[in-house]
GROMACS .gro file of C-alpha atoms in nm:
model
  334
    1MET     CA    1  -0.323  -0.179  -1.397
    2SER     CA    2  -0.085   0.093  -1.516
    3THR     CA    3   0.146   0.354  -1.370
    4THR     CA    4   0.220   0.679  -1.552
    5SER     CA    5   0.344   1.033  -1.496
    6ALA     CA    6   0.120   1.307  -1.356
    7THR     CA    7   0.294   1.586  -1.545
    8THR     CA    8   0.072   1.624  -1.852
    9LEU     CA    9  -0.208   1.871  -1.805
   10ASP     CA   10  -0.459   1.655  -1.993
   11SER     CA   11  -0.378   1.356  -1.774
   12PRO     CA   12  -0.648   1.165  -1.585
   13VAL     CA   13  -0.515   1.329  -1.267
   14LEU     CA   14  -0.659   1.671  -1.346
   15ARG     CA   15  -0.997   1.523  -1.427
   16ALA     CA   16  -0.991   1.310  -1.113
   17ILE     CA   17  -0.906   1.591  -0.869
   18THR     CA   18  -1.166   1.824  -1.018
   19THR     CA   19  -1.439   1.559  -1.039
   20HIS     CA   20  -1.391   1.339  -0.732
   21THR     CA   21  -1.386   1.592  -0.450
   22GLN     CA   22  -1.577   1.404  -0.182
   23SER     CA   23  -1.269   1.376   0.042
   24GLU     CA   24  -1.239   1.758   0.044
   25ASN     CA   25  -0.861   1.758   0.011
   26PRO     CA   26  -0.753   2.125  -0.015
   27SER     CA   27  -0.408   2.019  -0.139
   28SER     CA   28  -0.533   1.795  -0.418
   29PHE     CA   29  -0.372   2.010  -0.690
   30LEU     CA   30  -0.032   1.892  -0.564
   31ALA     CA   31  -0.117   1.562  -0.732
   32LEU     CA   32  -0.013   1.734  -1.058
   33ASN     CA   33   0.341   1.806  -0.938
   34THR     CA   34   0.612   1.696  -1.176
   35GLY     CA   35   0.791   1.390  -1.043
   36ASN     CA   36   0.473   1.216  -0.925
   37SER     CA   37   0.366   0.875  -1.051
   38VAL     CA   38   0.005   0.774  -1.114
   39PHE     CA   39  -0.162   0.438  -1.055
   40ASN     CA   40  -0.489   0.339  -1.219
   41LEU     CA   41  -0.687   0.028  -1.306
   42PRO     CA   42  -0.882  -0.059  -1.623
   43GLY     CA   43  -1.249   0.023  -1.583
   44VAL     CA   44  -1.194   0.205  -1.253
   45ASP     CA   45  -1.281   0.575  -1.243
   46GLY     CA   46  -0.997   0.739  -1.056
   47VAL     CA   47  -0.626   0.761  -0.989
   48ALA     CA   48  -0.381   0.723  -0.702
   49VAL     CA   49  -0.072   0.943  -0.692
   50TYR     CA   50   0.255   0.842  -0.530
   51ARG     CA   51   0.631   0.857  -0.519
   52ARG     CA   52   0.863   0.563  -0.469
   53THR     CA   53   1.152   0.607  -0.229
   54GLY     CA   54   1.370   0.315  -0.128
   55ARG     CA   55   1.149   0.021  -0.041
   56TYR     CA   56   0.849   0.246   0.022
   57LEU     CA   57   0.561   0.365  -0.191
   58VAL     CA   58   0.446   0.697  -0.047
   59GLN     CA   59   0.095   0.788  -0.164
   60PHE     CA   60  -0.029   1.146  -0.168
   61GLY     CA   61  -0.385   1.182  -0.039
   62GLY     CA   62  -0.632   0.902  -0.079
   63PRO     CA   63  -0.747   0.774  -0.416
   64PHE     CA   64  -0.907   1.050  -0.621
   65ALA     CA   65  -1.186   0.824  -0.737
   66ALA     CA   66  -1.559   0.786  -0.782
   67PRO     CA   67  -1.716   0.668  -0.456
   68GLY     CA   68  -1.798   0.326  -0.600
   69ASP     CA   69  -1.441   0.277  -0.725
   70TYR     CA   70  -1.253   0.415  -0.424
   71GLY     CA   71  -1.213   0.081  -0.247
   72ASN     CA   72  -1.115  -0.105  -0.564
   73LEU     CA   73  -0.845   0.150  -0.642
   74LEU     CA   74  -0.708   0.138  -0.288
   75SER     CA   75  -0.703  -0.242  -0.297
   76GLY     CA   76  -0.530  -0.236  -0.634
   77LEU     CA   77  -0.263   0.006  -0.515
   78ARG     CA   78  -0.208  -0.201  -0.203
   79GLN     CA   79  -0.163  -0.516  -0.410
   80TYR     CA   80   0.069  -0.338  -0.653
   81ALA     CA   81   0.291  -0.229  -0.365
   82ARG     CA   82   0.301  -0.582  -0.228
   83ASP     CA   83   0.377  -0.730  -0.570
   84GLU     CA   84   0.668  -0.486  -0.599
   85GLN     CA   85   0.777  -0.578  -0.244
   86LEU     CA   86   0.721  -0.221  -0.130
   87HIS     CA   87   0.577  -0.086   0.194
   88LEU     CA   88   0.273   0.134   0.134
   89LEU     CA   89   0.200   0.442   0.339
   90SER     CA   90  -0.034   0.728   0.259
   91VAL     CA   91   0.000   1.087   0.375
   92GLN     CA   92  -0.228   1.391   0.377
   93LEU     CA   93  -0.542   1.186   0.404
   94GLN     CA   94  -0.856   1.379   0.492
   95ARG     CA   95  -1.100   1.249   0.752
   96PRO     CA   96  -1.321   1.064   0.497
   97ASP     CA   97  -1.007   0.898   0.356
   98ALA     CA   98  -0.880   0.811   0.702
   99GLU     CA   99  -1.202   0.631   0.790
  100GLN     CA  100  -1.190   0.421   0.473
  101TYR     CA  101  -0.826   0.330   0.528
  102ARG     CA  102  -0.901   0.226   0.884
  103GLU     CA  103  -1.185   0.005   0.761
  104ALA     CA  104  -0.940  -0.152   0.514
  105GLY     CA  105  -0.708  -0.247   0.802
  106PHE     CA  106  -0.449   0.031   0.789
  107THR     CA  107  -0.304   0.191   1.102
  108VAL     CA  108  -0.421   0.553   1.082
  109ASN     CA  109  -0.297   0.848   1.289
  110GLN     CA  110  -0.338   1.222   1.273
  111ILE     CA  111  -0.018   1.380   1.143
  112GLY     CA  112  -0.114   1.749   1.140
  113ALA     CA  113  -0.377   1.984   1.004
  114SER     CA  114  -0.454   2.234   0.732
  115TRP     CA  115  -0.599   2.579   0.791
  116ALA     CA  116  -0.847   2.791   0.597
  117VAL     CA  117  -1.003   3.138   0.602
  118HIS     CA  118  -1.362   3.197   0.491
  119LEU     CA  119  -1.315   3.514   0.289
  120PRO     CA  120  -1.671   3.652   0.317
  121GLU     CA  121  -1.612   3.670   0.694
  122PHE     CA  122  -1.256   3.800   0.675
  123THR     CA  123  -1.148   4.153   0.767
  124LEU     CA  124  -0.821   4.313   0.870
  125ARG     CA  125  -1.002   4.568   1.085
  126GLY     CA  126  -0.988   4.561   1.463
  127THR     CA  127  -0.720   4.541   1.730
  128ARG     CA  128  -0.664   4.170   1.664
  129PHE     CA  129  -0.498   4.253   1.333
  130MET     CA  130  -0.314   4.568   1.439
  131GLN     CA  131   0.030   4.407   1.428
  132LEU     CA  132  -0.043   4.247   1.092
  133ARG     CA  133  -0.162   4.579   0.948
  134ASN     CA  134   0.153   4.748   1.077
  135LYS     CA  135   0.377   4.492   0.904
  136ILE     CA  136   0.189   4.535   0.578
  137SER     CA  137   0.209   4.914   0.603
  138ARG     CA  138   0.581   4.900   0.672
  139ALA     CA  139   0.645   4.688   0.362
  140LEU     CA  140   0.444   4.928   0.147
  141ARG     CA  141   0.623   5.231   0.293
  142ASN     CA  142   0.952   5.061   0.202
  143GLY     CA  143   0.847   5.073  -0.163
  144LEU     CA  144   0.686   4.731  -0.211
  145THR     CA  145   0.460   4.702  -0.514
  146ILE     CA  146   0.251   4.391  -0.580
  147GLU     CA  147   0.132   4.250  -0.910
  148GLU     CA  148  -0.024   3.929  -1.034
  149LEU     CA  149   0.214   3.811  -1.307
  150PRO     CA  150   0.254   3.520  -1.551
  151ALA     CA  151   0.523   3.288  -1.416
  152ASP     CA  152   0.666   3.195  -1.757
  153GLU     CA  153   0.770   3.556  -1.819
  154TRP     CA  154   0.950   3.586  -1.484
  155GLU     CA  155   1.144   3.260  -1.460
  156GLU     CA  156   1.484   3.423  -1.413
  157ALA     CA  157   1.363   3.657  -1.138
  158LEU     CA  158   1.185   3.374  -0.957
  159HIS     CA  159   1.496   3.158  -0.980
  160THR     CA  160   1.701   3.440  -0.826
  161ILE     CA  161   1.458   3.462  -0.534
  162ASP     CA  162   1.454   3.083  -0.491
  163SER     CA  163   1.834   3.062  -0.489
  164ALA     CA  164   1.871   3.339  -0.234
  165TRP     CA  165   1.598   3.192  -0.012
  166LEU     CA  166   1.746   2.842  -0.022
  167GLY     CA  167   2.098   2.974   0.037
  168SER     CA  168   1.980   3.137   0.359
  169LYS     CA  169   1.878   2.797   0.496
  170GLY     CA  170   2.233   2.664   0.519
  171ASP     CA  171   2.478   2.467   0.309
  172HIS     CA  172   2.281   2.142   0.323
  173ALA     CA  173   1.933   2.282   0.262
  174ARG     CA  174   1.731   2.116  -0.013
  175PRO     CA  175   1.419   2.242  -0.192
  176LEU     CA  176   1.114   2.051  -0.068
  177GLU     CA  177   0.897   1.860  -0.315
  178PHE     CA  178   0.589   1.637  -0.327
  179LEU     CA  179   0.384   1.789  -0.041
  180VAL     CA  180   0.454   2.148  -0.147
  181GLY     CA  181   0.366   2.319  -0.472
  182GLN     CA  182   0.569   2.418  -0.772
  183VAL     CA  183   0.597   2.714  -1.005
  184GLY     CA  184   0.616   2.637  -1.374
  185GLY     CA  185   0.555   2.315  -1.562
  186PRO     CA  186   0.246   2.197  -1.748
  187ALA     CA  187   0.005   2.281  -1.464
  188GLN     CA  188   0.116   2.643  -1.422
  189GLY     CA  189  -0.178   2.776  -1.621
  190HIS     CA  190  -0.408   2.675  -1.337
  191ARG     CA  191  -0.207   2.850  -1.064
  192ARG     CA  192  -0.182   3.220  -0.980
  193LEU     CA  193   0.137   3.408  -0.900
  194PHE     CA  194   0.160   3.733  -0.699
  195VAL     CA  195   0.501   3.902  -0.701
  196GLY     CA  196   0.633   4.176  -0.474
  197SER     CA  197   0.895   4.416  -0.610
  198ILE     CA  198   1.101   4.702  -0.465
  199ASP     CA  199   1.257   4.958  -0.701
  200GLY     CA  200   1.149   4.740  -0.993
  201SER     CA  201   1.327   4.425  -0.869
  202PRO     CA  202   1.122   4.121  -0.762
  203VAL     CA  203   1.200   4.035  -0.399
  204SER     CA  204   0.923   3.792  -0.301
  205TYR     CA  205   0.633   3.591  -0.436
  206ILE     CA  206   0.342   3.367  -0.338
  207SER     CA  207   0.199   3.101  -0.567
  208TYR     CA  208  -0.166   3.001  -0.520
  209SER     CA  209  -0.310   2.667  -0.630
  210PRO     CA  210  -0.678   2.597  -0.700
  211VAL     CA  211  -0.888   2.415  -0.441
  212TYR     CA  212  -1.193   2.211  -0.539
  213GLY     CA  213  -1.493   2.083  -0.344
  214SER     CA  214  -1.733   2.250  -0.102
  215ARG     CA  215  -1.454   2.476   0.029
  216SER     CA  216  -1.336   2.573  -0.317
  217GLY     CA  217  -1.102   2.866  -0.362
  218TRP     CA  218  -0.724   2.905  -0.358
  219MET     CA  219  -0.442   2.764  -0.150
  220HIS     CA  220  -0.155   2.985  -0.031
  221ASP     CA  221   0.108   2.747  -0.154
  222LEU     CA  222   0.471   2.813  -0.240
  223SER     CA  223   0.617   3.135  -0.099
  224ARG     CA  224   0.970   3.270  -0.122
  225ARG     CA  225   1.151   3.595  -0.044
  226ILE     CA  226   1.494   3.750  -0.066
  227PRO     CA  227   1.640   3.717   0.287
  228GLY     CA  228   1.712   4.026   0.493
  229GLY     CA  229   1.474   4.261   0.318
  230SER     CA  230   1.179   4.459   0.440
  231PRO     CA  231   0.955   4.303   0.706
  232GLY     CA  232   0.600   4.224   0.603
  233LEU     CA  233   0.663   4.121   0.243
  234MET     CA  234   0.463   3.800   0.256
  235GLU     CA  235   0.186   3.954   0.462
  236ALA     CA  236   0.149   4.241   0.214
  237ILE     CA  237   0.141   4.009  -0.087
  238ASN     CA  238  -0.116   3.780   0.074
  239ALA     CA  239  -0.332   4.076   0.177
  240ALA     CA  240  -0.326   4.202  -0.182
  241ALA     CA  241  -0.420   3.857  -0.311
  242ILE     CA  242  -0.706   3.835  -0.059
  243GLU     CA  243  -0.836   4.173  -0.173
  244LYS     CA  244  -0.842   4.050  -0.531
  245PHE     CA  245  -0.999   3.716  -0.441
  246VAL     CA  246  -1.276   3.889  -0.249
  247THR     CA  247  -1.365   4.107  -0.548
  248GLU     CA  248  -1.387   3.787  -0.754
  249GLY     CA  249  -1.624   3.624  -0.506
  250VAL     CA  250  -1.379   3.357  -0.392
  251GLU     CA  251  -1.511   3.179  -0.082
  252TRP     CA  252  -1.205   3.020   0.077
  253LEU     CA  253  -0.833   3.084   0.112
  254HIS     CA  254  -0.650   2.775   0.233
  255PHE     CA  255  -0.310   2.784   0.398
  256GLY     CA  256  -0.224   2.421   0.336
  257PHE     CA  257  -0.097   2.136   0.546
  258THR     CA  258   0.142   2.181   0.836
  259PRO     CA  259   0.268   1.863   1.005
  260PHE     CA  260   0.252   1.827   1.384
  261THR     CA  261  -0.006   2.108   1.420
  262GLY     CA  262  -0.371   2.099   1.525
  263LEU     CA  263  -0.323   1.765   1.699
  264SER     CA  264  -0.624   1.655   1.902
  265GLU     CA  265  -0.719   1.337   2.082
  266ASP     CA  266  -1.071   1.390   1.952
  267ASP     CA  267  -0.949   1.363   1.592
  268GLU     CA  268  -0.773   1.029   1.636
  269LEU     CA  269  -0.950   0.719   1.502
  270PRO     CA  270  -0.994   0.392   1.691
  271GLY     CA  271  -0.691   0.169   1.643
  272SER     CA  272  -0.443   0.456   1.609
  273SER     CA  273  -0.091   0.405   1.739
  274PRO     CA  274  -0.034   0.567   2.083
  275SER     CA  275   0.342   0.572   2.029
  276PHE     CA  276   0.308   0.747   1.693
  277GLN     CA  277   0.065   0.992   1.848
  278TRP     CA  278   0.326   1.067   2.115
  279LEU     CA  279   0.588   1.119   1.842
  280MET     CA  280   0.373   1.378   1.663
  281HIS     CA  281   0.330   1.576   1.987
  282PHE     CA  282   0.702   1.548   2.057
  283LEU     CA  283   0.790   1.679   1.710
  284TRP     CA  284   0.550   1.969   1.757
  285ALA     CA  285   0.738   2.068   2.071
  286GLU     CA  286   1.095   1.973   1.980
  287GLY     CA  287   1.111   1.903   1.607
  288ALA     CA  288   1.200   2.241   1.460
  289ALA     CA  289   1.520   2.098   1.311
  290LEU     CA  290   1.310   1.848   1.114
  291TYR     CA  291   1.035   2.094   1.014
  292PRO     CA  292   0.959   2.446   1.145
  293ALA     CA  293   0.597   2.368   1.230
  294GLN     CA  294   0.562   2.631   1.501
  295SER     CA  295   0.682   2.920   1.285
  296GLN     CA  296   0.465   2.798   0.997
  297LEU     CA  297   0.163   2.789   1.223
  298ASP     CA  298   0.242   3.135   1.362
  299TYR     CA  299   0.214   3.278   1.011
  300LYS     CA  300  -0.114   3.099   0.940
  301GLN     CA  301  -0.272   3.202   1.267
  302LYS     CA  302  -0.204   3.568   1.188
  303TRP     CA  303  -0.496   3.542   0.946
  304ALA     CA  304  -0.738   3.399   1.208
  305PRO     CA  305  -0.841   3.082   1.021
  306HIS     CA  306  -1.207   2.982   1.041
  307ALA     CA  307  -1.147   2.611   0.972
  308VAL     CA  308  -0.891   2.363   1.105
  309LEU     CA  309  -0.893   2.039   0.905
  310PRO     CA  310  -0.716   1.736   1.055
  311GLU     CA  311  -0.495   1.536   0.820
  312TYR     CA  312  -0.378   1.179   0.858
  313VAL     CA  313  -0.114   0.922   0.770
  314ALA     CA  314  -0.196   0.555   0.709
  315PHE     CA  315   0.043   0.260   0.734
  316ASP     CA  316  -0.022  -0.077   0.571
  317GLY     CA  317   0.076  -0.251   0.892
  318PRO     CA  318   0.196  -0.108   1.222
  319ALA     CA  319   0.300   0.256   1.238
  320SER     CA  320   0.677   0.286   1.219
  321ILE     CA  321   0.938   0.558   1.242
  322ALA     CA  322   1.121   0.409   0.942
  323ALA     CA  323   0.812   0.444   0.725
  324PHE     CA  324   0.745   0.795   0.857
  325ALA     CA  325   1.100   0.899   0.765
  326HIS     CA  326   1.034   0.801   0.404
  327ILE     CA  327   0.767   1.069   0.379
  328PHE     CA  328   1.044   1.322   0.430
  329ARG     CA  329   1.265   1.135   0.184
  330ALA     CA  330   0.988   1.158  -0.075
  331CYS     CA  331   0.974   1.532  -0.003
  332ASN     CA  332   1.351   1.564  -0.069
  333ALA     CA  333   1.406   1.679   0.290
  334PHE     CA  334   1.702   1.438   0.322
   0.00000   0.00000   0.00000
């Protein structure tokens, strides 16, 4: 058994997420975020990615492992957590992961969903997209230009946008980590960056991460903008990226995971916690101060997603609010 960093681009993590795609996790590239730790076992083909916060080990996704080694890696991670006297919980599990965790004795509940557009079917024509087209047109009339740019040549401009965006969130706002993407670092060469500028000054950007598996494509990941500027900046950048992806033959654009959204009784597994299920529905309705799920979903639904993919959380033991809170601690939310 060993634990290492996920930051090096030639690490086993990159090979694992590109090779072992049977769980169909559209966010798997986040496993390469700097700050993650990696668990593996000798002779076992795969890795598990996690962050430690307090007395909790918060795992991202299920094991990225060969089918025959999946259970061994999960058992090894579970034992490692127990040996370290840590509580294990796993977040952003896909349905195939969730079923294996349930069989292993975890308490598994839906925590939200991710959303995806099938680009060969996508069009902005029609009355359904009239408001979206108007926002895009307004941004372009206000002088917005959009380019795909190398992030390493625009670090200062991106930092200026990030600082302004974070400052608009209040004095105690913190940049989220772990379950959101990054710009820069060893993995940047695999991402794509689209930047919007007005009068030559960058004012907004969207970073896209690669998605592997049967719904391969790109994930609309990290997005930032200068507050108070032209409406429609993000919509215009994403539309430009879609146009380019379509010309390249890209099949899917994913919009990533949003907690508390897409909740359905039909997606819950036997043995799920009714009280935790109630909490997820409560946070969808009343939890904007914790996470703005409704506004995030509003943006994603503008693009009329073709696929809604349930995502899950698994507790090694009963579901608990204390454990759930450590997911947000791992994300630097508080």
